Amino acid sequence: MKQFKPEQARWIWSCLIIGVILMGIYLILSLPPSGFEKFEEVAQTTKSLPEEKQEPPPMKKTAFITPKEMEEFISSLRKNTSLRDPFLGSGEKEWKTFLDELKERPPQLKGIIQVEGNRIALIHNSRYREGDEVKGFKIIRIEDEYVVLNKGEKNYTIYLKK
């Protein structure tokens, strides 16, 4: 097999590249017309078809409502629905309801001690006597094993954990 000189190899490669480029140009120019021209032909044929006029559907008769009636209706809707934050996601709603329920929960009883005949409840590492208030709960009675709390109209009994 004969080896080409570097000058001959360059000349062969140059001719090959020029041939590939010319072949590409020939293929591009010999392709059928683009699809856009076909779309234009279809559009022209559809324009020549007679247009059908469609009548709008008949309008329904509407009752006349006074502004006062409308305001009354809107105010009745406002009374029947509770207001809520529209930007609050479902996870945030659950968290908010959890926090609301947590506020209504009575505090945890840590212990009961007796000093000079008086019982003292240990709640949240603080001492409370009967009549004192803890986070909105009033202590009604302190017994040996439990404490009775009151909030609003409800009584809550919290027991010592054993």
PDB file of C-alpha atoms in Angstrom:
ATOM      1  CA  MET A   1       0.000   0.000   0.000  1.00  0.00           C
ATOM      2  CA  LYS A   2       1.320   3.333  -1.046  1.00  0.00           C
ATOM      3  CA  GLN A   3       1.585   6.167   1.473  1.00  0.00           C
ATOM      4  CA  PHE A   4       0.714   9.700   0.411  1.00  0.00           C
ATOM      5  CA  LYS A   5       2.954  12.612   1.048  1.00  0.00           C
ATOM      6  CA  PRO A   6       1.600  15.137   3.588  1.00  0.00           C
ATOM      7  CA  GLU A   7       0.892  17.670   0.819  1.00  0.00           C
ATOM      8  CA  GLN A   8      -1.061  15.093  -1.162  1.00  0.00           C
ATOM      9  CA  ALA A   9      -3.008  13.989   1.941  1.00  0.00           C
ATOM     10  CA  ARG A  10      -4.018  17.606   2.623  1.00  0.00           C
ATOM     11  CA  TRP A  11      -5.139  18.014  -0.982  1.00  0.00           C
ATOM     12  CA  ILE A  12      -7.234  14.803  -0.828  1.00  0.00           C
ATOM     13  CA  TRP A  13      -8.855  15.781   2.483  1.00  0.00           C
ATOM     14  CA  SER A  14      -9.630  19.266   1.169  1.00  0.00           C
ATOM     15  CA  CYS A  15     -11.323  17.840  -1.932  1.00  0.00           C
ATOM     16  CA  LEU A  16     -13.280  15.389   0.189  1.00  0.00           C
ATOM     17  CA  ILE A  17     -14.562  18.158   2.525  1.00  0.00           C
ATOM     18  CA  ILE A  18     -15.465  20.414  -0.421  1.00  0.00           C
ATOM     19  CA  GLY A  19     -17.312  17.475  -2.040  1.00  0.00           C
ATOM     20  CA  VAL A  20     -19.321  16.814   1.141  1.00  0.00           C
ATOM     21  CA  ILE A  21     -20.267  20.502   1.395  1.00  0.00           C
ATOM     22  CA  LEU A  22     -21.347  20.614  -2.279  1.00  0.00           C
ATOM     23  CA  MET A  23     -23.388  17.415  -1.820  1.00  0.00           C
ATOM     24  CA  GLY A  24     -25.167  18.995   1.189  1.00  0.00           C
ATOM     25  CA  ILE A  25     -25.984  22.143  -0.787  1.00  0.00           C
ATOM     26  CA  TYR A  26     -27.352  20.027  -3.659  1.00  0.00           C
ATOM     27  CA  LEU A  27     -29.579  18.017  -1.296  1.00  0.00           C
ATOM     28  CA  ILE A  28     -30.929  21.144   0.397  1.00  0.00           C
ATOM     29  CA  LEU A  29     -31.769  22.814  -2.920  1.00  0.00           C
ATOM     30  CA  SER A  30     -33.357  19.687  -4.410  1.00  0.00           C
ATOM     31  CA  LEU A  31     -35.767  19.043  -1.484  1.00  0.00           C
ATOM     32  CA  PRO A  32     -39.498  19.605  -2.123  1.00  0.00           C
ATOM     33  CA  PRO A  33     -41.012  22.954  -1.094  1.00  0.00           C
ATOM     34  CA  SER A  34     -41.447  23.577   2.605  1.00  0.00           C
ATOM     35  CA  GLY A  35     -44.641  22.718   4.445  1.00  0.00           C
ATOM     36  CA  PHE A  36     -45.455  26.407   4.932  1.00  0.00           C
ATOM     37  CA  GLU A  37     -46.347  26.768   1.266  1.00  0.00           C
ATOM     38  CA  LYS A  38     -48.787  23.861   1.594  1.00  0.00           C
ATOM     39  CA  PHE A  39     -50.433  25.559   4.567  1.00  0.00           C
ATOM     40  CA  GLU A  40     -50.866  28.730   2.502  1.00  0.00           C
ATOM     41  CA  GLU A  41     -52.602  26.730  -0.251  1.00  0.00           C
ATOM     42  CA  VAL A  42     -55.009  25.163   2.253  1.00  0.00           C
ATOM     43  CA  ALA A  43     -55.762  28.562   3.769  1.00  0.00           C
ATOM     44  CA  GLN A  44     -56.589  30.016   0.335  1.00  0.00           C
ATOM     45  CA  THR A  45     -59.015  27.192  -0.469  1.00  0.00           C
ATOM     46  CA  THR A  46     -60.830  27.592   2.845  1.00  0.00           C
ATOM     47  CA  LYS A  47     -61.233  31.327   2.255  1.00  0.00           C
ATOM     48  CA  SER A  48     -63.104  30.657  -0.961  1.00  0.00           C
ATOM     49  CA  LEU A  49     -65.767  28.573   0.866  1.00  0.00           C
ATOM     50  CA  PRO A  50     -68.975  30.455   1.677  1.00  0.00           C
ATOM     51  CA  GLU A  51     -69.140  31.569   5.278  1.00  0.00           C
ATOM     52  CA  GLU A  52     -71.971  30.315   7.410  1.00  0.00           C
ATOM     53  CA  LYS A  53     -73.448  32.912   9.679  1.00  0.00           C
ATOM     54  CA  GLN A  54     -74.302  31.604  13.084  1.00  0.00           C
ATOM     55  CA  GLU A  55     -76.823  33.423  15.153  1.00  0.00           C
ATOM     56  CA  PRO A  56     -76.034  33.817  18.827  1.00  0.00           C
ATOM     57  CA  PRO A  57     -78.260  31.818  21.190  1.00  0.00           C
ATOM     58  CA  PRO A  58     -81.318  33.700  22.397  1.00  0.00           C
ATOM     59  CA  MET A  59     -80.769  35.634  25.608  1.00  0.00           C
ATOM     60  CA  LYS A  60     -82.540  34.451  28.707  1.00  0.00           C
ATOM     61  CA  LYS A  61     -84.758  36.848  30.528  1.00  0.00           C
ATOM     62  CA  THR A  62     -83.216  38.017  33.764  1.00  0.00           C
ATOM     63  CA  ALA A  63     -85.011  39.288  36.793  1.00  0.00           C
ATOM     64  CA  PHE A  64     -84.266  42.784  37.971  1.00  0.00           C
ATOM     65  CA  ILE A  65     -82.637  42.860  41.414  1.00  0.00           C
ATOM     66  CA  THR A  66     -82.350  46.063  43.352  1.00  0.00           C
ATOM     67  CA  PRO A  67     -79.003  47.005  44.905  1.00  0.00           C
ATOM     68  CA  LYS A  68     -80.549  46.758  48.360  1.00  0.00           C
ATOM     69  CA  GLU A  69     -81.610  43.132  47.723  1.00  0.00           C
ATOM     70  CA  MET A  70     -78.114  42.344  46.463  1.00  0.00           C
ATOM     71  CA  GLU A  71     -76.493  43.856  49.578  1.00  0.00           C
ATOM     72  CA  GLU A  72     -78.831  41.853  51.817  1.00  0.00           C
ATOM     73  CA  PHE A  73     -77.957  38.674  49.939  1.00  0.00           C
ATOM     74  CA  ILE A  74     -74.207  39.326  50.240  1.00  0.00           C
ATOM     75  CA  SER A  75     -74.474  40.152  53.945  1.00  0.00           C
ATOM     76  CA  SER A  76     -76.422  36.908  54.544  1.00  0.00           C
ATOM     77  CA  LEU A  77     -73.633  34.982  52.805  1.00  0.00           C
ATOM     78  CA  ARG A  78     -71.030  36.678  54.995  1.00  0.00           C
ATOM     79  CA  LYS A  79     -72.923  35.730  58.149  1.00  0.00           C
ATOM     80  CA  ASN A  80     -73.245  32.070  57.142  1.00  0.00           C
ATOM     81  CA  THR A  81     -69.582  31.482  56.317  1.00  0.00           C
ATOM     82  CA  SER A  82     -66.642  31.650  58.654  1.00  0.00           C
ATOM     83  CA  LEU A  83     -63.726  33.799  57.575  1.00  0.00           C
ATOM     84  CA  ARG A  84     -60.491  32.022  56.799  1.00  0.00           C
ATOM     85  CA  ASP A  85     -57.116  32.926  55.399  1.00  0.00           C
ATOM     86  CA  PRO A  86     -57.140  32.042  51.652  1.00  0.00           C
ATOM     87  CA  PHE A  87     -53.340  31.801  51.587  1.00  0.00           C
ATOM     88  CA  LEU A  88     -53.183  29.215  54.380  1.00  0.00           C
ATOM     89  CA  GLY A  89     -52.138  25.778  53.100  1.00  0.00           C
ATOM     90  CA  SER A  90     -53.575  22.501  54.367  1.00  0.00           C
ATOM     91  CA  GLY A  91     -50.486  21.752  56.480  1.00  0.00           C
ATOM     92  CA  GLU A  92     -50.641  25.210  58.004  1.00  0.00           C
ATOM     93  CA  LYS A  93     -54.365  24.729  58.737  1.00  0.00           C
ATOM     94  CA  GLU A  94     -53.627  21.477  60.566  1.00  0.00           C
ATOM     95  CA  TRP A  95     -50.851  23.187  62.536  1.00  0.00           C
ATOM     96  CA  LYS A  96     -53.152  26.075  63.468  1.00  0.00           C
ATOM     97  CA  THR A  97     -55.921  23.717  64.661  1.00  0.00           C
ATOM     98  CA  PHE A  98     -53.317  21.749  66.626  1.00  0.00           C
ATOM     99  CA  LEU A  99     -52.151  24.945  68.354  1.00  0.00           C
ATOM    100  CA  ASP A 100     -55.760  25.927  69.120  1.00  0.00           C
ATOM    101  CA  GLU A 101     -56.407  22.488  70.634  1.00  0.00           C
ATOM    102  CA  LEU A 102     -53.175  22.761  72.598  1.00  0.00           C
ATOM    103  CA  LYS A 103     -54.381  26.020  74.170  1.00  0.00           C
ATOM    104  CA  GLU A 104     -57.554  24.272  75.335  1.00  0.00           C
ATOM    105  CA  ARG A 105     -55.623  21.371  76.873  1.00  0.00           C
ATOM    106  CA  PRO A 106     -55.122  21.510  80.610  1.00  0.00           C
ATOM    107  CA  PRO A 107     -51.516  21.704  81.850  1.00  0.00           C
ATOM    108  CA  GLN A 108     -49.662  18.592  83.045  1.00  0.00           C
ATOM    109  CA  LEU A 109     -49.502  17.826  86.733  1.00  0.00           C
ATOM    110  CA  LYS A 110     -45.935  17.043  87.868  1.00  0.00           C
ATOM    111  CA  GLY A 111     -46.639  16.405  91.529  1.00  0.00           C
ATOM    112  CA  ILE A 112     -48.600  17.223  94.675  1.00  0.00           C
ATOM    113  CA  ILE A 113     -46.895  18.163  97.933  1.00  0.00           C
ATOM    114  CA  GLN A 114     -48.341  18.859 101.353  1.00  0.00           C
ATOM    115  CA  VAL A 115     -46.857  21.662 103.433  1.00  0.00           C
ATOM    116  CA  GLU A 116     -48.307  22.343 106.898  1.00  0.00           C
ATOM    117  CA  GLY A 117     -51.627  20.708 105.981  1.00  0.00           C
ATOM    118  CA  ASN A 118     -52.010  22.621 102.699  1.00  0.00           C
ATOM    119  CA  ARG A 119     -51.745  20.809  99.368  1.00  0.00           C
ATOM    120  CA  ILE A 120     -49.658  22.443  96.660  1.00  0.00           C
ATOM    121  CA  ALA A 121     -49.759  21.341  93.004  1.00  0.00           C
ATOM    122  CA  LEU A 122     -46.567  21.281  90.951  1.00  0.00           C
ATOM    123  CA  ILE A 123     -47.548  22.268  87.411  1.00  0.00           C
ATOM    124  CA  HIS A 124     -44.901  23.165  84.812  1.00  0.00           C
ATOM    125  CA  ASN A 125     -42.254  23.166  87.564  1.00  0.00           C
ATOM    126  CA  SER A 126     -44.118  25.900  89.495  1.00  0.00           C
ATOM    127  CA  ARG A 127     -46.143  25.694  92.719  1.00  0.00           C
ATOM    128  CA  TYR A 128     -49.841  26.558  92.779  1.00  0.00           C
ATOM    129  CA  ARG A 129     -52.519  26.542  95.493  1.00  0.00           C
ATOM    130  CA  GLU A 130     -56.294  26.337  95.269  1.00  0.00           C
ATOM    131  CA  GLY A 131     -57.671  29.502  93.644  1.00  0.00           C
ATOM    132  CA  ASP A 132     -54.501  30.224  91.624  1.00  0.00           C
ATOM    133  CA  GLU A 133     -54.573  30.418  87.807  1.00  0.00           C
ATOM    134  CA  VAL A 134     -52.376  28.458  85.404  1.00  0.00           C
ATOM    135  CA  LYS A 135     -52.516  29.441  81.710  1.00  0.00           C
ATOM    136  CA  GLY A 136     -56.169  30.456  81.927  1.00  0.00           C
ATOM    137  CA  PHE A 137     -57.196  27.473  84.104  1.00  0.00           C
ATOM    138  CA  LYS A 138     -58.290  28.141  87.686  1.00  0.00           C
ATOM    139  CA  ILE A 139     -57.386  25.539  90.326  1.00  0.00           C
ATOM    140  CA  ILE A 140     -60.621  24.518  92.078  1.00  0.00           C
ATOM    141  CA  ARG A 141     -59.466  21.624  94.259  1.00  0.00           C
ATOM    142  CA  ILE A 142     -56.222  19.761  95.005  1.00  0.00           C
ATOM    143  CA  GLU A 143     -56.494  16.132  96.156  1.00  0.00           C
ATOM    144  CA  ASP A 144     -53.838  13.474  96.878  1.00  0.00           C
ATOM    145  CA  GLU A 145     -53.879  11.977  93.340  1.00  0.00           C
ATOM    146  CA  TYR A 146     -55.446  14.670  91.143  1.00  0.00           C
ATOM    147  CA  VAL A 147     -56.219  18.374  90.680  1.00  0.00           C
ATOM    148  CA  VAL A 148     -59.524  19.834  89.462  1.00  0.00           C
ATOM    149  CA  LEU A 149     -59.200  22.820  87.112  1.00  0.00           C
ATOM    150  CA  ASN A 150     -61.855  25.100  85.648  1.00  0.00           C
ATOM    151  CA  LYS A 151     -61.833  27.061  82.407  1.00  0.00           C
ATOM    152  CA  GLY A 152     -65.000  28.829  81.360  1.00  0.00           C
ATOM    153  CA  GLU A 153     -67.856  26.459  82.083  1.00  0.00           C
ATOM    154  CA  LYS A 154     -65.792  23.244  81.888  1.00  0.00           C
ATOM    155  CA  ASN A 155     -64.060  21.386  84.702  1.00  0.00           C
ATOM    156  CA  TYR A 156     -60.914  19.388  83.949  1.00  0.00           C
ATOM    157  CA  THR A 157     -59.351  16.761  86.186  1.00  0.00           C
ATOM    158  CA  ILE A 158     -55.641  16.132  85.766  1.00  0.00           C
ATOM    159  CA  TYR A 159     -54.085  13.101  87.424  1.00  0.00           C
ATOM    160  CA  LEU A 160     -50.560  12.344  88.577  1.00  0.00           C
ATOM    161  CA  LYS A 161     -48.636  10.113  86.193  1.00  0.00           C
ATOM    162  CA  LYS A 162     -47.350   6.999  87.891  1.00  0.00           C
TER     163      LYS A 162
END
